[in-house]
CSV table of C-alpha atoms in Angstrom, one decimal:
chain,number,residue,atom,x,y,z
A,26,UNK,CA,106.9,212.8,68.1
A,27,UNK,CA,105.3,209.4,66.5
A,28,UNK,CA,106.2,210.4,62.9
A,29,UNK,CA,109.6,211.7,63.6
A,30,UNK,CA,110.1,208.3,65.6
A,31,UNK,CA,108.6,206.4,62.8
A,32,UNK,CA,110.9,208.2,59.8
A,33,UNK,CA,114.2,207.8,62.6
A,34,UNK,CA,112.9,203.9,62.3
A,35,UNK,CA,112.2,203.9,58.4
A,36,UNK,CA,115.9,205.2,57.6
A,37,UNK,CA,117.7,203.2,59.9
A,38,UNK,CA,116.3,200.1,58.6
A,39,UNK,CA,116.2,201.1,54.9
A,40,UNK,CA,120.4,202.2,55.6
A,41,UNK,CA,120.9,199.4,57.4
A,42,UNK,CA,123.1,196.2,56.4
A,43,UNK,CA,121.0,193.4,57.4
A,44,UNK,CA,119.7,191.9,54.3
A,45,UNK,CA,116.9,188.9,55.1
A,46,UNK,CA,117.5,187.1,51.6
A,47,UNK,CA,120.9,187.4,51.8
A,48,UNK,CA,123.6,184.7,52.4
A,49,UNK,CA,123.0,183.3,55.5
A,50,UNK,CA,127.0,182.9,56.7
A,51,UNK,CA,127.4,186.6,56.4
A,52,UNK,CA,123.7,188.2,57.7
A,53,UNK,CA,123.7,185.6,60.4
A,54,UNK,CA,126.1,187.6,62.7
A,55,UNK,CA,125.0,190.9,60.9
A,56,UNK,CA,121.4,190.0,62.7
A,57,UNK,CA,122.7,188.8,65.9
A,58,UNK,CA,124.3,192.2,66.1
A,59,UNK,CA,121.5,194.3,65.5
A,60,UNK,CA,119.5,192.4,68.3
A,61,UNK,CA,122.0,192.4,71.2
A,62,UNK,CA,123.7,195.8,70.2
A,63,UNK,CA,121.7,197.7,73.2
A,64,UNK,CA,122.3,195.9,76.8
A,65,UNK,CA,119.6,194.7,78.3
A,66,UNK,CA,117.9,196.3,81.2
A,67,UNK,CA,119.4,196.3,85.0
A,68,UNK,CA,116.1,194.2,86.1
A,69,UNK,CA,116.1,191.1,83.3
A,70,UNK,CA,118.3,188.1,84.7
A,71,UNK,CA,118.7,184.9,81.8
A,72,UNK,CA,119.4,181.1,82.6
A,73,UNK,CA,120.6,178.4,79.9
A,74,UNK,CA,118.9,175.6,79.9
A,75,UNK,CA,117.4,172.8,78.0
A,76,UNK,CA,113.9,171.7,76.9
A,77,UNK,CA,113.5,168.1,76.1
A,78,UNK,CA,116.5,168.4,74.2
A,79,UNK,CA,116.6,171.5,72.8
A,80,UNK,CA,118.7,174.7,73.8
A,81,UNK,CA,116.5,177.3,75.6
A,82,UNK,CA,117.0,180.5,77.8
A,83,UNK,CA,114.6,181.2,80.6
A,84,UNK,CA,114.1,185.0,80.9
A,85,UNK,CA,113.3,186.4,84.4
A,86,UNK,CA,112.6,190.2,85.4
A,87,UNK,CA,114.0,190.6,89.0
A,88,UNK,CA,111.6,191.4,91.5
A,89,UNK,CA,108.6,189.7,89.8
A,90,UNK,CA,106.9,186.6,91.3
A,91,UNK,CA,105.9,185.4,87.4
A,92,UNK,CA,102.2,184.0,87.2
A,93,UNK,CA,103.0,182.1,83.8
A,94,UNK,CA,105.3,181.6,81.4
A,95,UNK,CA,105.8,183.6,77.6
A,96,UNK,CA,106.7,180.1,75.0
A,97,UNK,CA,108.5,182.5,72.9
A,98,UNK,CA,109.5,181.6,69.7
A,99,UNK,CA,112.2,184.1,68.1
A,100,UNK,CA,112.2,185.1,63.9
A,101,UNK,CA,114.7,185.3,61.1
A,102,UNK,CA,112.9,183.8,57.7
A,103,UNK,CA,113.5,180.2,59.5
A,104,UNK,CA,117.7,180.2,58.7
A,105,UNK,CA,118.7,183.6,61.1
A,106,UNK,CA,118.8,184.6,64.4
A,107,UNK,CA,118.7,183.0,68.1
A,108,UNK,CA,117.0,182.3,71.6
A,109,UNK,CA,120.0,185.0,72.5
A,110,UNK,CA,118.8,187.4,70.0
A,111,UNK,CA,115.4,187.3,71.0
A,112,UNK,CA,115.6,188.1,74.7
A,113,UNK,CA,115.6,192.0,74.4
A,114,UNK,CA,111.6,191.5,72.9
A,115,UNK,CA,111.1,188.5,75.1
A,116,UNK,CA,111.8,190.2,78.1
A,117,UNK,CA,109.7,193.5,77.2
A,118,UNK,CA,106.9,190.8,76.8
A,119,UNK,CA,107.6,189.6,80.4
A,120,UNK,CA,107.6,192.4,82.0
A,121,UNK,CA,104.9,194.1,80.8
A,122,UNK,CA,103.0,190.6,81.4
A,123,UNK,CA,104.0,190.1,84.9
A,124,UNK,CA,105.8,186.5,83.6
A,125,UNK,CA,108.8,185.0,82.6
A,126,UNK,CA,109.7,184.0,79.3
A,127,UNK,CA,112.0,181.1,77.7
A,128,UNK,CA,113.2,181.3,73.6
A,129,UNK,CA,114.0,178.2,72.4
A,130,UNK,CA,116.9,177.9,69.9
A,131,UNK,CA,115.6,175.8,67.2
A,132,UNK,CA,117.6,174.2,64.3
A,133,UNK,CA,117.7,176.3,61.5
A,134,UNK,CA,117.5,176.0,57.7
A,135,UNK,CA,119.0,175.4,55.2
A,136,UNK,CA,121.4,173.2,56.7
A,137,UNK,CA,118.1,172.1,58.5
A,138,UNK,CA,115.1,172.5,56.6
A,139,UNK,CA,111.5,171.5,57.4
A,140,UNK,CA,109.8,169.6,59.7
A,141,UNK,CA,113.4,170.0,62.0
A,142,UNK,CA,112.6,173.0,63.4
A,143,UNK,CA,108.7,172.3,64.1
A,144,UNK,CA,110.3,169.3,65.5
A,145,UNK,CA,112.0,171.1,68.6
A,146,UNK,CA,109.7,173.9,69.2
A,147,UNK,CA,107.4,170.8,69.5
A,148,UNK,CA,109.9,169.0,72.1
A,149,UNK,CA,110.8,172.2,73.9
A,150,UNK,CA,106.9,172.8,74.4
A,151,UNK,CA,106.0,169.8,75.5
A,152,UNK,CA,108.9,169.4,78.1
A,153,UNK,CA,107.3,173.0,79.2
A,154,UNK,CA,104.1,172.1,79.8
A,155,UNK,CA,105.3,168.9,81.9
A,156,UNK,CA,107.5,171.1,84.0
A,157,UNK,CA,105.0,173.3,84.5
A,158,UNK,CA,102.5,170.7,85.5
A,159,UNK,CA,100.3,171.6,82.5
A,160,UNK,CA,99.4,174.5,79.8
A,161,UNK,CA,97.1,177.0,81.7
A,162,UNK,CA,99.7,179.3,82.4
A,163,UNK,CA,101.7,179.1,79.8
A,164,UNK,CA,101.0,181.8,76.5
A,165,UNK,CA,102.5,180.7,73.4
A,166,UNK,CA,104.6,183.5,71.1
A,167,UNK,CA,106.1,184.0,68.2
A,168,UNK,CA,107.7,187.1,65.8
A,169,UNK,CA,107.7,186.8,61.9
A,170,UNK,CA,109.2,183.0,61.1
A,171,UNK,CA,108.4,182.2,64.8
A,172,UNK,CA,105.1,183.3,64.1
A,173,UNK,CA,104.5,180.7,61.8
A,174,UNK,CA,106.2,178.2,64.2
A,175,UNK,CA,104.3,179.5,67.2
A,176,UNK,CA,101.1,178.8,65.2
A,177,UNK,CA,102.2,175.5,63.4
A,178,UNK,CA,102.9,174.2,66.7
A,179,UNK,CA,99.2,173.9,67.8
A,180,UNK,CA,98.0,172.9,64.1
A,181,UNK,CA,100.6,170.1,64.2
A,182,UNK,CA,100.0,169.3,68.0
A,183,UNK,CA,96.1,168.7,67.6
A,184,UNK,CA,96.5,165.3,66.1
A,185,UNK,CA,98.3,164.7,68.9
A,186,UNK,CA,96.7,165.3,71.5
A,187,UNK,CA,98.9,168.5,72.4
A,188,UNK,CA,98.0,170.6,75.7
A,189,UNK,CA,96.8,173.8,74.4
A,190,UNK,CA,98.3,176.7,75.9
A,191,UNK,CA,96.1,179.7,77.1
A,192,UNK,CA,97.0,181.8,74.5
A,193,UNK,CA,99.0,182.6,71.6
A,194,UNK,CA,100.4,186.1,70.6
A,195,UNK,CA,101.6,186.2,66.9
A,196,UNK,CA,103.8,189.3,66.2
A,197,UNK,CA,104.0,190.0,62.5
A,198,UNK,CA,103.8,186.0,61.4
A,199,UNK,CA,104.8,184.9,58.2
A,200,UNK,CA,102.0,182.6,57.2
A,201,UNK,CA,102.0,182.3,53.5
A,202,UNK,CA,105.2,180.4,52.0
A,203,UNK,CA,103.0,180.7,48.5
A,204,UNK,CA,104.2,183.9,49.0
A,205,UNK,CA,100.6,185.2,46.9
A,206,UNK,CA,99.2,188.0,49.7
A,207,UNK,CA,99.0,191.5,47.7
A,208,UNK,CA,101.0,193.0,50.1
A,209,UNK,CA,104.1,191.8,48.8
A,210,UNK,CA,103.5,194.3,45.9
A,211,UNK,CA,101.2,196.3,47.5
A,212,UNK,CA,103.5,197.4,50.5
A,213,UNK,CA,106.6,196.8,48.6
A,214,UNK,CA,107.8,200.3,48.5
A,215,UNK,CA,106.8,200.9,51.9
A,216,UNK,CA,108.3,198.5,53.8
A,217,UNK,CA,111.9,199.5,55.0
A,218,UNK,CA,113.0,196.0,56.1
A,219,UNK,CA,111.7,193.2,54.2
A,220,UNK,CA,110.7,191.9,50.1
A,221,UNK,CA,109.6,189.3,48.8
A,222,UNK,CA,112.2,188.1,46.8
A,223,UNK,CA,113.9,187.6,50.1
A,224,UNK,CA,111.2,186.0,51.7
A,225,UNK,CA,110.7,184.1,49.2
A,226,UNK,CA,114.5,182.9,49.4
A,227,UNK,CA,114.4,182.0,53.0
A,228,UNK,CA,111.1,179.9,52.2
A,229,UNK,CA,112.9,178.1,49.7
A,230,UNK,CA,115.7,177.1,52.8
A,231,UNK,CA,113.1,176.0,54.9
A,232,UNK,CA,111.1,173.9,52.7
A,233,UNK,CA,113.2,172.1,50.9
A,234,UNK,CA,110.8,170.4,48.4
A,235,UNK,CA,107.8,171.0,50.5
A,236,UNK,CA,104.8,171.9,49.1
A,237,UNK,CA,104.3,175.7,50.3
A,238,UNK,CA,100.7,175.1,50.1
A,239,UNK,CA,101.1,172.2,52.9
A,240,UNK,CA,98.8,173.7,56.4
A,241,UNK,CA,101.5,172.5,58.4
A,242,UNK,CA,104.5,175.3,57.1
A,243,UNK,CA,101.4,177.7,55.8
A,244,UNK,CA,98.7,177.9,58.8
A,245,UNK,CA,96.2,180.4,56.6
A,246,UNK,CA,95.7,177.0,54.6
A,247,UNK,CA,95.1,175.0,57.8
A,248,UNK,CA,92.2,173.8,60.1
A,249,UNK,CA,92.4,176.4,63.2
A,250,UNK,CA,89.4,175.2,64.9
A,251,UNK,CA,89.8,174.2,68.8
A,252,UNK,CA,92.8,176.7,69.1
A,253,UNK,CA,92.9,179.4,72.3
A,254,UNK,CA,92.7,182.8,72.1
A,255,UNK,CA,94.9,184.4,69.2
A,256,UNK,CA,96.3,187.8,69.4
A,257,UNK,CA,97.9,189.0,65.9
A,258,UNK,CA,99.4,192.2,66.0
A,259,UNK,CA,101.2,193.9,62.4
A,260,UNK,CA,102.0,197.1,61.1
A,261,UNK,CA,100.6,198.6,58.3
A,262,UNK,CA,104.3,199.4,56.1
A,263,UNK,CA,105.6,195.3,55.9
A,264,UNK,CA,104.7,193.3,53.0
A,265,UNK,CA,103.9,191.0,55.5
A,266,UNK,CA,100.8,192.6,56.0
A,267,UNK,CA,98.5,190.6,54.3
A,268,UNK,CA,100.2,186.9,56.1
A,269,UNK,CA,98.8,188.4,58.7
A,270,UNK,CA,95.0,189.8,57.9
A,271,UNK,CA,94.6,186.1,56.4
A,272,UNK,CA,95.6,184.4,59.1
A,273,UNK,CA,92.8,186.2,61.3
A,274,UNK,CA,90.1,185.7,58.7
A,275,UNK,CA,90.9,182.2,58.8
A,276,UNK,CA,91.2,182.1,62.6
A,277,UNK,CA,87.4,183.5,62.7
A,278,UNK,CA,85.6,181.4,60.0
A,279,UNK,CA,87.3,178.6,61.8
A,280,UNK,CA,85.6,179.5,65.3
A,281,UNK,CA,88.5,180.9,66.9
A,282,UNK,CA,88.6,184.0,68.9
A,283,UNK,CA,91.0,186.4,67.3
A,284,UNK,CA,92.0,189.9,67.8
A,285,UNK,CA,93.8,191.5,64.6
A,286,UNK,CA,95.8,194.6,65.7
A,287,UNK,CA,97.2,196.3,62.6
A,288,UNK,CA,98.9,199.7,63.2
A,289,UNK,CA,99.5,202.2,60.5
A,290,UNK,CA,103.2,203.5,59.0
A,291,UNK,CA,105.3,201.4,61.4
A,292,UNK,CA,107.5,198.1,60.3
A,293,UNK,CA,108.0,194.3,60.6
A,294,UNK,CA,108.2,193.4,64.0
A,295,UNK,CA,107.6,197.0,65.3
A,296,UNK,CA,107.3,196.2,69.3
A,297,UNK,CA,111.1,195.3,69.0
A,298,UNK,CA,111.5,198.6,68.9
A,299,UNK,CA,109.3,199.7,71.7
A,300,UNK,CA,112.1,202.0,73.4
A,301,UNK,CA,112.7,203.9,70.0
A,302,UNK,CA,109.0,204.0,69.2
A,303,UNK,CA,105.7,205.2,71.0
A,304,UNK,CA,103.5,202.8,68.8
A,305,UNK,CA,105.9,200.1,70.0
A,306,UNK,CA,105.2,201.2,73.6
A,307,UNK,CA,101.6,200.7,73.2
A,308,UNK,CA,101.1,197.3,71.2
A,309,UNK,CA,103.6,195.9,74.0
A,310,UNK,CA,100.5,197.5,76.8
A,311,UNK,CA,97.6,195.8,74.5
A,312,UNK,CA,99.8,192.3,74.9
A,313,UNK,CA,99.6,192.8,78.5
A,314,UNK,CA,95.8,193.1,78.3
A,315,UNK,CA,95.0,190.6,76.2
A,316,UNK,CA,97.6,188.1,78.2
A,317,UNK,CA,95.9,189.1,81.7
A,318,UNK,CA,92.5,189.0,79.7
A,319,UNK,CA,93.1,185.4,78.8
A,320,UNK,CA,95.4,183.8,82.0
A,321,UNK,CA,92.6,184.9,84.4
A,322,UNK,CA,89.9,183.7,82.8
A,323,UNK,CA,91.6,180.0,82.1
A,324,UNK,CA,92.5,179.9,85.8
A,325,UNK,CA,89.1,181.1,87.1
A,326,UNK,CA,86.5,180.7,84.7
A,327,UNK,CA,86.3,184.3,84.7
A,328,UNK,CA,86.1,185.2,87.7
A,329,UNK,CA,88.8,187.7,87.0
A,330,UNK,CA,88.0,190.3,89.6
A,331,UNK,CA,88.6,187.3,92.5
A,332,UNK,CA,92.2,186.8,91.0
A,333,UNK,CA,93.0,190.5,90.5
A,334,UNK,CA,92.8,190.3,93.7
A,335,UNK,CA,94.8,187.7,94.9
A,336,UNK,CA,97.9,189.0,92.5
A,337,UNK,CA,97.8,192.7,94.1
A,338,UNK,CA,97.7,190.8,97.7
């Protein structure tokens, strides 16, 4: 069934209206559509609130008593989409993860480009990590533009003397505003979604002048060391492909533990589309792993089995 899902997946993307490059007044909406056209499910209960300033939903799953919290930080090439449009993925990361989750709705470009929207994912964060009386629990997220967010966060934050979170999960990132990885031709004709003329576009928005080369809007260019655990899952038909093999190779000459999870002929952001796709399905279980992997053993100090325990009482 996984090839039949994957060509269903191909041609509704490739037919599709949503056009990342394109102006942002009329694929604005056109996104926001696409994300919230399916209800969520019966179980998943959302609360408005705010983060040190900064619009936020918190994302429960009824029923759970949640050991930590998913920082989620939603996509659209830095100018599209929304905290609001980001719950259907956020919550499947909950759930499988035995947590809650809160998106954050960050200012977006071009009406406001970089450092604004590093700016409140920083606040929204930070407010976090107070309320929840410090970092350990707390996993760090991010899809495509929030992937580079997610990530910039922590490179940004170490100057500062930021609480490092437990973990950070990075789901197809876009770390390479130089736009130079040779997946962009390489997987050009493969990938149903995304091009990088358009990502190009949306880089544009965000930077504003910026130099693309600058570690703190392109991460593979910037010092990882002393950051937790990274989990970097991509499919093998995005252009994006390469934004995220980088970003690994960096990670791991920089010290950093890293998994890189590629998986071959699905799309951008492929676990979005976990109920339409068995390979979705499965990177969403390897989350859940690697987030229990990592929670336990920054609570215990590994001793994971003692924990285990404690959860199933």
């Amino acid at each position: 069934m996984t090839t039949q899902q994957r060509d269903m997946l191909d041609q509704i993307l490739r037919n599709g209206p949503f056009d990342l490059g394109g102006d942002v007044a009329a694929q604005r909406p056109i996104l926001e559509e696409m994300l919230t056209s399916h209800p969520l499910r019966a179980d998943v209960g959302t609360t408005r609130a705010d983060l040190g300033g900064i619009p936020a939903i918190f994302i429960d799953i009824a029923d759970v008593e949640p050991r930590g919290t998913i920082f989620h930080v939603h996509g659209g090439g830095f100018a599209l989409g929304s905290a609001g449009g980001s719950v259907g993925l956020a919550s499947d990361l909950a759930r499988r993860t035995g947590m809650r989750a809160v998106s954050v709705d960050y200012r977006l470009a071009p009406e406001h480009p970089y450092p604004a929207a590093l700016q409140d994912v920083t606040a929204a964060y930070r407010a976090l990590v107070e309320q929840a009386g410090g970092a350990d629990h707390i996993v760090v997220s991010g899809e495509s533009a929030g992937g580079n967010l997610a990530i910039e966060l922590l490179v940004a934050g170490k100057a500062e003397g930021l609480t490092m979170p437990a973990a950070v999960l990075l789901l197809s990132p876009m770390t390479d505003l130089t736009v130079t990885g040779k997946s962009y031709d390489g997987k050009a004709q493969a990938d149903p979604a995304l091009s990088a003329q358009a990502i190009r576009t949306r880089a544009a928005d965000y930077l504003a002048g910026t130099d693309p080369a600058d570690p703190l809007v392109s991460p593979i260019f910037a010092d990882l060391s002393g950051l937790p655990p990274l989990l970097i899952q991509a499919g093998s038909h995005e252009v994006l492909l390469d934004d995220a093999t980088r970003l690994a190779v960096k990670a791991a000459a920089d010290d950093v533990a890293v998994i890189l999870d590629i998986t071959p002929g699905v799309p951008h952001v492929f676990q979005a589309f976990a109920a339409l796709l068995d390979e979705g399905d499965a990177a969403l279980d390897r989350v859940a792993r690697f987030v229990e992997d990592n929670t336990v053993q920054k609570i215990t100090g590994g001793r994971g089995g003692d924990v285990m325990a404690e959860f199933a009482a």
